[in-house]
PDB file of C-alpha atoms in Angstrom:
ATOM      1  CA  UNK A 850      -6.725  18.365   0.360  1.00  0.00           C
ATOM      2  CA  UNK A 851      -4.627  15.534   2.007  1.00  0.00           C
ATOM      3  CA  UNK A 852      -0.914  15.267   1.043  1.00  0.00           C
ATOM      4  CA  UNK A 853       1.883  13.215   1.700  1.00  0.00           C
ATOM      5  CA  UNK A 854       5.284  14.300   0.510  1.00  0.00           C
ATOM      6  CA  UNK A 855       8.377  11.949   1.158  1.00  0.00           C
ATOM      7  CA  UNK A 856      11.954  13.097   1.310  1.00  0.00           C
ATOM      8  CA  UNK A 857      15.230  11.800   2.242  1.00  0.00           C
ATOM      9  CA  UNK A 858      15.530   8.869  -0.400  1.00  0.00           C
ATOM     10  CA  UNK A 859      18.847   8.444  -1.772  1.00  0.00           C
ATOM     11  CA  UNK A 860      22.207   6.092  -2.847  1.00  0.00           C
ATOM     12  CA  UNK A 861      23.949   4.884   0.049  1.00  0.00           C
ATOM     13  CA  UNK A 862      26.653   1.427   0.282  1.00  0.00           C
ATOM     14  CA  UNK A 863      25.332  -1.129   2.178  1.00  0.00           C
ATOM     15  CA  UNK A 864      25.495  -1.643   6.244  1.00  0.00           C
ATOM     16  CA  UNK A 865      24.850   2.692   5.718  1.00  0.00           C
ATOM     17  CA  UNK A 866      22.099   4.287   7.433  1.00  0.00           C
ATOM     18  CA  UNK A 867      19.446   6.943   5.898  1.00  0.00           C
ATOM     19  CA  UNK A 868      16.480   8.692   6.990  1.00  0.00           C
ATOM     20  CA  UNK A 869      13.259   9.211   5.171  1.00  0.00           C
ATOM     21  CA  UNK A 870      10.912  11.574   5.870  1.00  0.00           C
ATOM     22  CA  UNK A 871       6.889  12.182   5.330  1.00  0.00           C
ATOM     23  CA  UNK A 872       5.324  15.891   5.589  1.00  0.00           C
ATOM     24  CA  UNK A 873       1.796  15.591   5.891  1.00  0.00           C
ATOM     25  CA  UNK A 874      -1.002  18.103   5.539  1.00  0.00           C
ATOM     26  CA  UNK A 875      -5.070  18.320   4.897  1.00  0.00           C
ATOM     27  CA  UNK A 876      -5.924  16.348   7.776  1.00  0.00           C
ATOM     28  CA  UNK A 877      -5.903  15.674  11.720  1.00  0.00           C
ATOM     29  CA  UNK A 878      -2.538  13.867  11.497  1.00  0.00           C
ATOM     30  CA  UNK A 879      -2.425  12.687  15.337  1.00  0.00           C
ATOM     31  CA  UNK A 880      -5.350  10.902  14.708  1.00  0.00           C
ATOM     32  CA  UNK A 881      -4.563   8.549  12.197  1.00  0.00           C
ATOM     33  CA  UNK A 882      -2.728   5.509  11.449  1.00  0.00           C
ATOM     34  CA  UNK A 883       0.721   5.504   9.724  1.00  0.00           C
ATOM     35  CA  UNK A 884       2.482   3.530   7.056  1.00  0.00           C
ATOM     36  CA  UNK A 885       5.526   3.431   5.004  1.00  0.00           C
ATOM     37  CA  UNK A 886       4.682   0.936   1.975  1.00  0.00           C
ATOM     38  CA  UNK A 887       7.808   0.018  -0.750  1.00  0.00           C
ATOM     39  CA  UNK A 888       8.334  -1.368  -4.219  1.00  0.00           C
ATOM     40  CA  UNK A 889      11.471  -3.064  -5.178  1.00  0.00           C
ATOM     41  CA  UNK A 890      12.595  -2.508  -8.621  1.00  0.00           C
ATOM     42  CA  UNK A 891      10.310  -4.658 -10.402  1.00  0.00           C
ATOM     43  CA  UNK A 892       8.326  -6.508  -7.969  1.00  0.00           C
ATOM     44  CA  UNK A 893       5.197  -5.868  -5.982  1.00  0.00           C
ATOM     45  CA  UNK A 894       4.170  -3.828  -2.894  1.00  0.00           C
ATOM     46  CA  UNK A 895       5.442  -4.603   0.206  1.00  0.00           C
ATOM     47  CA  UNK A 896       4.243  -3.071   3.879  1.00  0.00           C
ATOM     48  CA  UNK A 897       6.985  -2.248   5.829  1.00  0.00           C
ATOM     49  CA  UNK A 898       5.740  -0.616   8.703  1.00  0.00           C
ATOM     50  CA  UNK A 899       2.939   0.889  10.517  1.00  0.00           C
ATOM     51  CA  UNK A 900       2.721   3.374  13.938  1.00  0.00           C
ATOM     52  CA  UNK A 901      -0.329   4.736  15.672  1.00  0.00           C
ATOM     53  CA  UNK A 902      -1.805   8.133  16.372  1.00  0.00           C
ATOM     54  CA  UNK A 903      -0.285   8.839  19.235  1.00  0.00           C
ATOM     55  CA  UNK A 904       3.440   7.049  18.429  1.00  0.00           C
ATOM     56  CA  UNK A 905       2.980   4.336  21.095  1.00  0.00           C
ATOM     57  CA  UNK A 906       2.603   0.985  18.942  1.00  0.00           C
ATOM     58  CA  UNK A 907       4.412   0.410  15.911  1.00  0.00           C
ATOM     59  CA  UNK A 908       4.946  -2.670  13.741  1.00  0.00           C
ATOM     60  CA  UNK A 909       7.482  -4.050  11.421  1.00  0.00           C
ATOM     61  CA  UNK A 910       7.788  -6.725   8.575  1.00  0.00           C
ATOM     62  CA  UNK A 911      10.435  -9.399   9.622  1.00  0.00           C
ATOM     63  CA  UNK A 912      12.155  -8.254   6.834  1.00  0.00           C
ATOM     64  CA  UNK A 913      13.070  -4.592   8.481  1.00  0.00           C
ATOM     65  CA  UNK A 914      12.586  -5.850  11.868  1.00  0.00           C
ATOM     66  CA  UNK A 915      15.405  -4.835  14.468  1.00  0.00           C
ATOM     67  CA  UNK A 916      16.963  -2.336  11.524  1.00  0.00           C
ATOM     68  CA  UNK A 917      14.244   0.224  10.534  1.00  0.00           C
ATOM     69  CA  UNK A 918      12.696   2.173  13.211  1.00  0.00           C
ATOM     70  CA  UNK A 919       9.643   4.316  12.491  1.00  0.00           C
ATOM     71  CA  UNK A 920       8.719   7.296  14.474  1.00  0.00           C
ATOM     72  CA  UNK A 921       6.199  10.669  14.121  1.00  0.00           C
ATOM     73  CA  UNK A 922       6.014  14.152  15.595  1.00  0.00           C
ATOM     74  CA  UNK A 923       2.751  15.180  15.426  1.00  0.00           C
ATOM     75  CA  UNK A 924       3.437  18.586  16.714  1.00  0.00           C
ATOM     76  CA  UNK A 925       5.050  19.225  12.622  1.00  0.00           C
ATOM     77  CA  UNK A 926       3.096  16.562  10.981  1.00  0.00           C
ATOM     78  CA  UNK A 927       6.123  14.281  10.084  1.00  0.00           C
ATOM     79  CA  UNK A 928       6.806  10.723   9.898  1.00  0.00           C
ATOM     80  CA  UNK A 929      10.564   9.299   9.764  1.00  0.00           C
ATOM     81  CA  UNK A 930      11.744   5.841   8.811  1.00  0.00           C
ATOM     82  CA  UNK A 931      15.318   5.631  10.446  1.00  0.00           C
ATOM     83  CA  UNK A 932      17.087   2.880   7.961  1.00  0.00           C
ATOM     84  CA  UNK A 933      20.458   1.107   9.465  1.00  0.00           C
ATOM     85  CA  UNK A 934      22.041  -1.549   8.662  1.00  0.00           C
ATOM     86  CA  UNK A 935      20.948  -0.938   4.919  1.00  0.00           C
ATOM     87  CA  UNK A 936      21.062  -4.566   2.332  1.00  0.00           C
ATOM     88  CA  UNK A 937      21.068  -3.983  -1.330  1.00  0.00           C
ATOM     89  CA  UNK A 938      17.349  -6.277  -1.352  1.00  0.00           C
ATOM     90  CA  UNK A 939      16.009  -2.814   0.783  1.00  0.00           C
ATOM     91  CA  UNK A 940      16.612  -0.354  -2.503  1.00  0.00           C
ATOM     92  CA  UNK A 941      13.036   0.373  -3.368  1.00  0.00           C
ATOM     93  CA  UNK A 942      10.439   3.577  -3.534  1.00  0.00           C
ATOM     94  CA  UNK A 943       9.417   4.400  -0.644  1.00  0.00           C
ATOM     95  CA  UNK A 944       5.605   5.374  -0.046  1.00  0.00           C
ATOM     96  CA  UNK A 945       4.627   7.234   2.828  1.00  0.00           C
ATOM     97  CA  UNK A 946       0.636   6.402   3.207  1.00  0.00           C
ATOM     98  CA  UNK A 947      -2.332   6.472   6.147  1.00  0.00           C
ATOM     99  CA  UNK A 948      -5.366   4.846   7.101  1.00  0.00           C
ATOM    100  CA  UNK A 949      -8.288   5.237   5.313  1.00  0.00           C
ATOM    101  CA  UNK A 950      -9.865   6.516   8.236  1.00  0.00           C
ATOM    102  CA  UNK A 951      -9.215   7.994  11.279  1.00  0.00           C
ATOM    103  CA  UNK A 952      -8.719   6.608  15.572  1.00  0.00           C
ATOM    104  CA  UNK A 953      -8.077   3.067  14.951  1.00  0.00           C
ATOM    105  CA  UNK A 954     -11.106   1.992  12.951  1.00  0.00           C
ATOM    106  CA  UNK A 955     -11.539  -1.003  11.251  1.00  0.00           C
ATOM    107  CA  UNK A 956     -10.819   1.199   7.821  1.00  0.00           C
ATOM    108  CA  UNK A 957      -7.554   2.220   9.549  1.00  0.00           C
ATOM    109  CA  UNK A 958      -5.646  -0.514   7.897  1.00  0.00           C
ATOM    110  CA  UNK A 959      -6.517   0.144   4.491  1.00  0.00           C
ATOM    111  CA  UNK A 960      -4.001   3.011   2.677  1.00  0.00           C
ATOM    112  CA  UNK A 961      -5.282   6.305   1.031  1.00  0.00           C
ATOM    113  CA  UNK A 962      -4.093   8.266   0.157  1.00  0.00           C
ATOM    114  CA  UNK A 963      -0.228   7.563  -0.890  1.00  0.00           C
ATOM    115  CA  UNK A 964       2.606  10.033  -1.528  1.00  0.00           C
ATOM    116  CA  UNK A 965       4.532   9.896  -4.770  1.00  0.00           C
ATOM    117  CA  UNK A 966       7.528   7.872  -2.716  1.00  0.00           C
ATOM    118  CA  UNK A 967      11.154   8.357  -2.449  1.00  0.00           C
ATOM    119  CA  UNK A 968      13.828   6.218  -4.041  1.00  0.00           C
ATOM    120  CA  UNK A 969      16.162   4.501  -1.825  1.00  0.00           C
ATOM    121  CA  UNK A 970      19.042   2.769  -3.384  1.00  0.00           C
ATOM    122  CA  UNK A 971      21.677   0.619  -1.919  1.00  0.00           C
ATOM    123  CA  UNK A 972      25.057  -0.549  -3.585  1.00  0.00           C
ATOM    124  CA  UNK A 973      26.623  -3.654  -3.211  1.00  0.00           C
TER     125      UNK A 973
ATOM    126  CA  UNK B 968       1.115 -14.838   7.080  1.00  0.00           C
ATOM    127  CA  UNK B 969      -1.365 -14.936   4.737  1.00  0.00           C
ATOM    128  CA  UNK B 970      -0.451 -15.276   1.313  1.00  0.00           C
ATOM    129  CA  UNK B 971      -1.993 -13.774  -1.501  1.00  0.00           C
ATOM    130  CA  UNK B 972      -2.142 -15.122  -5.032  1.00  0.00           C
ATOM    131  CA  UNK B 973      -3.157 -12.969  -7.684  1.00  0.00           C
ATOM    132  CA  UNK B 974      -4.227 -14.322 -11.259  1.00  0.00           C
ATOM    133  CA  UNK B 975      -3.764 -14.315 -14.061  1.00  0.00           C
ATOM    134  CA  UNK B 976      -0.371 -12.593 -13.711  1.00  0.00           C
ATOM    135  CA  UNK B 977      -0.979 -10.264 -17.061  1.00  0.00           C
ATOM    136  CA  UNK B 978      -4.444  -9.743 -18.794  1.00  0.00           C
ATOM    137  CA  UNK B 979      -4.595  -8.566 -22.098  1.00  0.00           C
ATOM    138  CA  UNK B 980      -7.347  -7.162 -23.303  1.00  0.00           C
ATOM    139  CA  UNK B 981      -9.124  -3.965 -25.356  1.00  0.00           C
ATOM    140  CA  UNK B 982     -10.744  -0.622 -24.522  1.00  0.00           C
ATOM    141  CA  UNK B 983     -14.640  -1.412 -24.140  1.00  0.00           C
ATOM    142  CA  UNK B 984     -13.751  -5.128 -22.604  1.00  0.00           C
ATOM    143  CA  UNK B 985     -14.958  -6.749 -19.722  1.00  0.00           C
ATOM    144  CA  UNK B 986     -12.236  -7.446 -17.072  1.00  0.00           C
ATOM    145  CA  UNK B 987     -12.027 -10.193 -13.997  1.00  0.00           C
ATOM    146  CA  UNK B 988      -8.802  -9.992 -12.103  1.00  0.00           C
ATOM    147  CA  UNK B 989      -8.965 -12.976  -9.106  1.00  0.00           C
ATOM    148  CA  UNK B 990      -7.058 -12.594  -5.636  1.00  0.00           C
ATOM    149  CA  UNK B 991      -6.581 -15.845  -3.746  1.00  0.00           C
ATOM    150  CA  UNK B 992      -6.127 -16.161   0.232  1.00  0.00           C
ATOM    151  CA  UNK B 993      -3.999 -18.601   1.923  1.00  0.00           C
ATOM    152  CA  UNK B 994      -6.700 -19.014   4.598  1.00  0.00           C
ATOM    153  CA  UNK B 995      -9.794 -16.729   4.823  1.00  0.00           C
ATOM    154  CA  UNK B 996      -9.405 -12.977   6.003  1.00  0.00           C
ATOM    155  CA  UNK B 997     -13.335 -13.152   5.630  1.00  0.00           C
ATOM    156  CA  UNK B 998     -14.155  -9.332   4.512  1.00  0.00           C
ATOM    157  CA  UNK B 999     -10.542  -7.736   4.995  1.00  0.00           C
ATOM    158  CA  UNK B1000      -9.485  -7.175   1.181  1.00  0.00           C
ATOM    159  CA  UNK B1001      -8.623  -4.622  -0.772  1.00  0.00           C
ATOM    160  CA  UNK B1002      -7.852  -3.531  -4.398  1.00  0.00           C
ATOM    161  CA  UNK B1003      -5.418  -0.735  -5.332  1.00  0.00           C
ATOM    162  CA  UNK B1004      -4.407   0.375  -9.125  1.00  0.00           C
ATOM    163  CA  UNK B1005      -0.866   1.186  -9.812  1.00  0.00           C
ATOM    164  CA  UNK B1006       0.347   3.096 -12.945  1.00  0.00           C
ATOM    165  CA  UNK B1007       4.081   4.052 -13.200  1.00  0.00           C
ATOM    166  CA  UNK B1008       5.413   6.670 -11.765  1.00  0.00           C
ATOM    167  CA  UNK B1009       2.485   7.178  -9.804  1.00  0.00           C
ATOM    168  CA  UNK B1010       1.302   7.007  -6.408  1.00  0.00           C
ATOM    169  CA  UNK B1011      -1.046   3.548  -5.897  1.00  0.00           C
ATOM    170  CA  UNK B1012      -4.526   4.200  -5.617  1.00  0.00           C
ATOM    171  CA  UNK B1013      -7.210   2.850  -3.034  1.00  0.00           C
ATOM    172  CA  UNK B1014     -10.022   1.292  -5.538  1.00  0.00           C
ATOM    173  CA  UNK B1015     -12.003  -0.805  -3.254  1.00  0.00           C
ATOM    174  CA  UNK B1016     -12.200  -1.823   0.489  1.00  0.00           C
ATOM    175  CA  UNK B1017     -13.808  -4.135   2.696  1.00  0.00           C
ATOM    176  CA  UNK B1018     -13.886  -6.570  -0.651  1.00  0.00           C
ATOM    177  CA  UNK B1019     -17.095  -4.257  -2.063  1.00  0.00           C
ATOM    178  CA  UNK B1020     -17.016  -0.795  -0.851  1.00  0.00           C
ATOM    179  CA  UNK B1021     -15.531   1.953  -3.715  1.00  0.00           C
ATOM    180  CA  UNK B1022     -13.482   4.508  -2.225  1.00  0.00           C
ATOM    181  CA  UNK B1023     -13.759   8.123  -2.564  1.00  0.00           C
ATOM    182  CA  UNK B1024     -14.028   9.004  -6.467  1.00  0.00           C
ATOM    183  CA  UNK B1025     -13.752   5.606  -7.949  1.00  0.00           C
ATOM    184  CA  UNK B1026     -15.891   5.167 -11.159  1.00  0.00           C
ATOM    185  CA  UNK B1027     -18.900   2.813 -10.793  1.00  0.00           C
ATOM    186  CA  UNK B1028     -17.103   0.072 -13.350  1.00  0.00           C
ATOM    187  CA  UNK B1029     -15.228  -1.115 -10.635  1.00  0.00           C
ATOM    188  CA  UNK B1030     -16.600  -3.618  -8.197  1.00  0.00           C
ATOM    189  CA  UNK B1031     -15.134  -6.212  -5.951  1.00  0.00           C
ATOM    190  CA  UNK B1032     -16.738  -8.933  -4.429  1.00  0.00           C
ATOM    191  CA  UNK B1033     -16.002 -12.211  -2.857  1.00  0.00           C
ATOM    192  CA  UNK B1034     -15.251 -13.710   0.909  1.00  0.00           C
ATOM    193  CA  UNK B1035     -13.463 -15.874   2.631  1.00  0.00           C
ATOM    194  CA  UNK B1036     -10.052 -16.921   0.588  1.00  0.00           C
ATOM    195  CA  UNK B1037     -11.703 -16.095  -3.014  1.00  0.00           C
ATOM    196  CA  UNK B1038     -11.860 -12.527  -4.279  1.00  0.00           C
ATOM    197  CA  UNK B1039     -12.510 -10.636  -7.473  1.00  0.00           C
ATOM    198  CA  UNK B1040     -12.447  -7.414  -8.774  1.00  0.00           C
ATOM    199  CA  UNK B1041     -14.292  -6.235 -12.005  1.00  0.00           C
ATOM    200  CA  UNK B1042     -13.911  -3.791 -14.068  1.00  0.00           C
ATOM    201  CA  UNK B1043     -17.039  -3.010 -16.436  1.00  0.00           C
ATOM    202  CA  UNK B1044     -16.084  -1.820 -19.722  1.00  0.00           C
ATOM    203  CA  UNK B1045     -12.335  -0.708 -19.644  1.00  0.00           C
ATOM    204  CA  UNK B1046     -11.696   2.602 -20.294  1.00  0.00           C
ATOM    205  CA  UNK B1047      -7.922   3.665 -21.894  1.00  0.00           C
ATOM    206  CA  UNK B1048      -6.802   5.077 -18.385  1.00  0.00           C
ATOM    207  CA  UNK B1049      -7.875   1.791 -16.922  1.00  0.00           C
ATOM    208  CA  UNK B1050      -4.413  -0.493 -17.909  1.00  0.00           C
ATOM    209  CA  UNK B1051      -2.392  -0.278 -14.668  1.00  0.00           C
ATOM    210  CA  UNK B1052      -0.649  -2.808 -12.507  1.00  0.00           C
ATOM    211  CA  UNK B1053      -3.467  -4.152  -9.792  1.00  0.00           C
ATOM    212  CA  UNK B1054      -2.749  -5.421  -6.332  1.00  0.00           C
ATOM    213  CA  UNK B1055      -4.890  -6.740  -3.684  1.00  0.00           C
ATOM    214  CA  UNK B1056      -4.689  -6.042   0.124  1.00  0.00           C
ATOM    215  CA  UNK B1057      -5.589  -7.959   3.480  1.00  0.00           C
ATOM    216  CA  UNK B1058      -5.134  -7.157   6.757  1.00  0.00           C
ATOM    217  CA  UNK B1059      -7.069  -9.560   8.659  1.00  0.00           C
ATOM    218  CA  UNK B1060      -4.996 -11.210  11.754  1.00  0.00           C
ATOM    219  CA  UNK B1061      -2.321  -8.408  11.161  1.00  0.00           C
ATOM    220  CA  UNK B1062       0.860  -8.183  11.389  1.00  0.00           C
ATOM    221  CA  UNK B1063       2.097  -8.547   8.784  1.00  0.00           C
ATOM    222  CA  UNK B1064      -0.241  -6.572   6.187  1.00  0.00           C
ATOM    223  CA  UNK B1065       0.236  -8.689   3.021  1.00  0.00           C
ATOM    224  CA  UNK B1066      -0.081  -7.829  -0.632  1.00  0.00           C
ATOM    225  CA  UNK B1067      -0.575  -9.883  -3.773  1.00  0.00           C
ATOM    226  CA  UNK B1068       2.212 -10.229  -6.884  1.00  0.00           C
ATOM    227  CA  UNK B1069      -0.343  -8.511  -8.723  1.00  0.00           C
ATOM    228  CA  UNK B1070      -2.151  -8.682 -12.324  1.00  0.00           C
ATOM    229  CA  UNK B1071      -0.486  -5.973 -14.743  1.00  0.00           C
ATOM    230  CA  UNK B1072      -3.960  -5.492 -17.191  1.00  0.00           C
ATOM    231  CA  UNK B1073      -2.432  -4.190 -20.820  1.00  0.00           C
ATOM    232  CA  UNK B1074      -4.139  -3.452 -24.065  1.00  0.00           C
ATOM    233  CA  UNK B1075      -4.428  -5.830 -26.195  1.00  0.00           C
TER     234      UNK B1075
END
């Protein structure tokens, strides 16, 4: 069946750098649509970024923009979120998720299923 | 970016209840919402798509419907696993994909 596993989250002081990771199995990973979703410490979901099947396009929120940088090696299934320039408002879980279906569809853009997330936390 | 505006923020009610959760568009994403159920410590869960369409193993009490900026989803007769944290999802005109604040739906 599909899985997502994140890794990587952890403490770090702020203007630090971290790297999360996704493993992903139980399906044609190249072909699909990539996310990393997060959820700060009581508030809602936020999308943080997205990158296609093949790597080529990616997109950020402003929020992340010109400090996270997401990437995928479809040769080992893995996606990365490289985090610099880290702000205490970034600590959140961290939920690795794809598109609901696969080469760009219109479902692309909807997430299923989710990992369990990593926790990122960033001190003052 | 369109904003979404869930409502109302926290709905109580009991197992066996009817229960109307409302999502609210800035401007119209015309069929591009979605519904996902979040309990804690848990991954979020695809519930609906395309404002009507249940996803893979999603019990026929839920249903969504609406278009345009007003949206709804429904759930039937609430069962006990059913009180979770609720967001909705659209991605028309994207980036940015945008979530609501979402309704947390306790027992009453």
């Amino acid at each position: 069946q599909v899985q997502l596993v994140e890794s990587g989250g952890s403490v770090v002081q702020a203007g630090g750098s971290l790297r999360l990771s996704c493993a992903a199995s139980g399906f044609n990973f190249n072909t699909y649509f990539m996310y990393w979703v997060r959820q700060a410490p009581g508030k809602g979901l936020e999308w943080v970024t997205f990158i296609q099947g093949d790597g080529e396009t990616q997109y950020y929120a402003d929020s992340v923009k010109g400090r996270f940088t997401i990437s995928r090696d479809n040769s080992k299934k893995m996606m990365y979120l490289q985090m610099n320039s880290l702000r205490p408002e970034d600590t959140a879980v961290y939920y690795c998720t794809k598109g609901l279906s696969a080469y760009g569809s219109a479902w692309s853009t909807w997430f299923d299923p989710w990992g369990q997330g990593t926790q990122v936390t960033v001190s003052p | 970016e369109i904003v979404l505006t869930q409502s109302p923020a926290t709905l109580s009610l009991s197992p066996g209840e009817r229960a109307t959760l409302s999502c609210r568009a800035s401007q119209s994403v015309s069929s591009s919402l979605a519904w996902y159920q979040h309990k804690p410590g848990q991954a979020p869960r695809l519930l609906i798509y395309d404002v009507s369409n249940r996803a893979t193993g999603i019990p026929a009490r839920f249903s969504g419907s609406g278009s345009g900026t007003d949206f709804t989803l429904t759930i039937s007769s609430l069962e006990p696993e059913d009180f979770a944290v609720y967001y909705c999802q659209q991605r028309s005109n994207w980036p940015p994909i945008t979530f609501g604040q979402g309704t947390r739906l306790e027992i009453k």
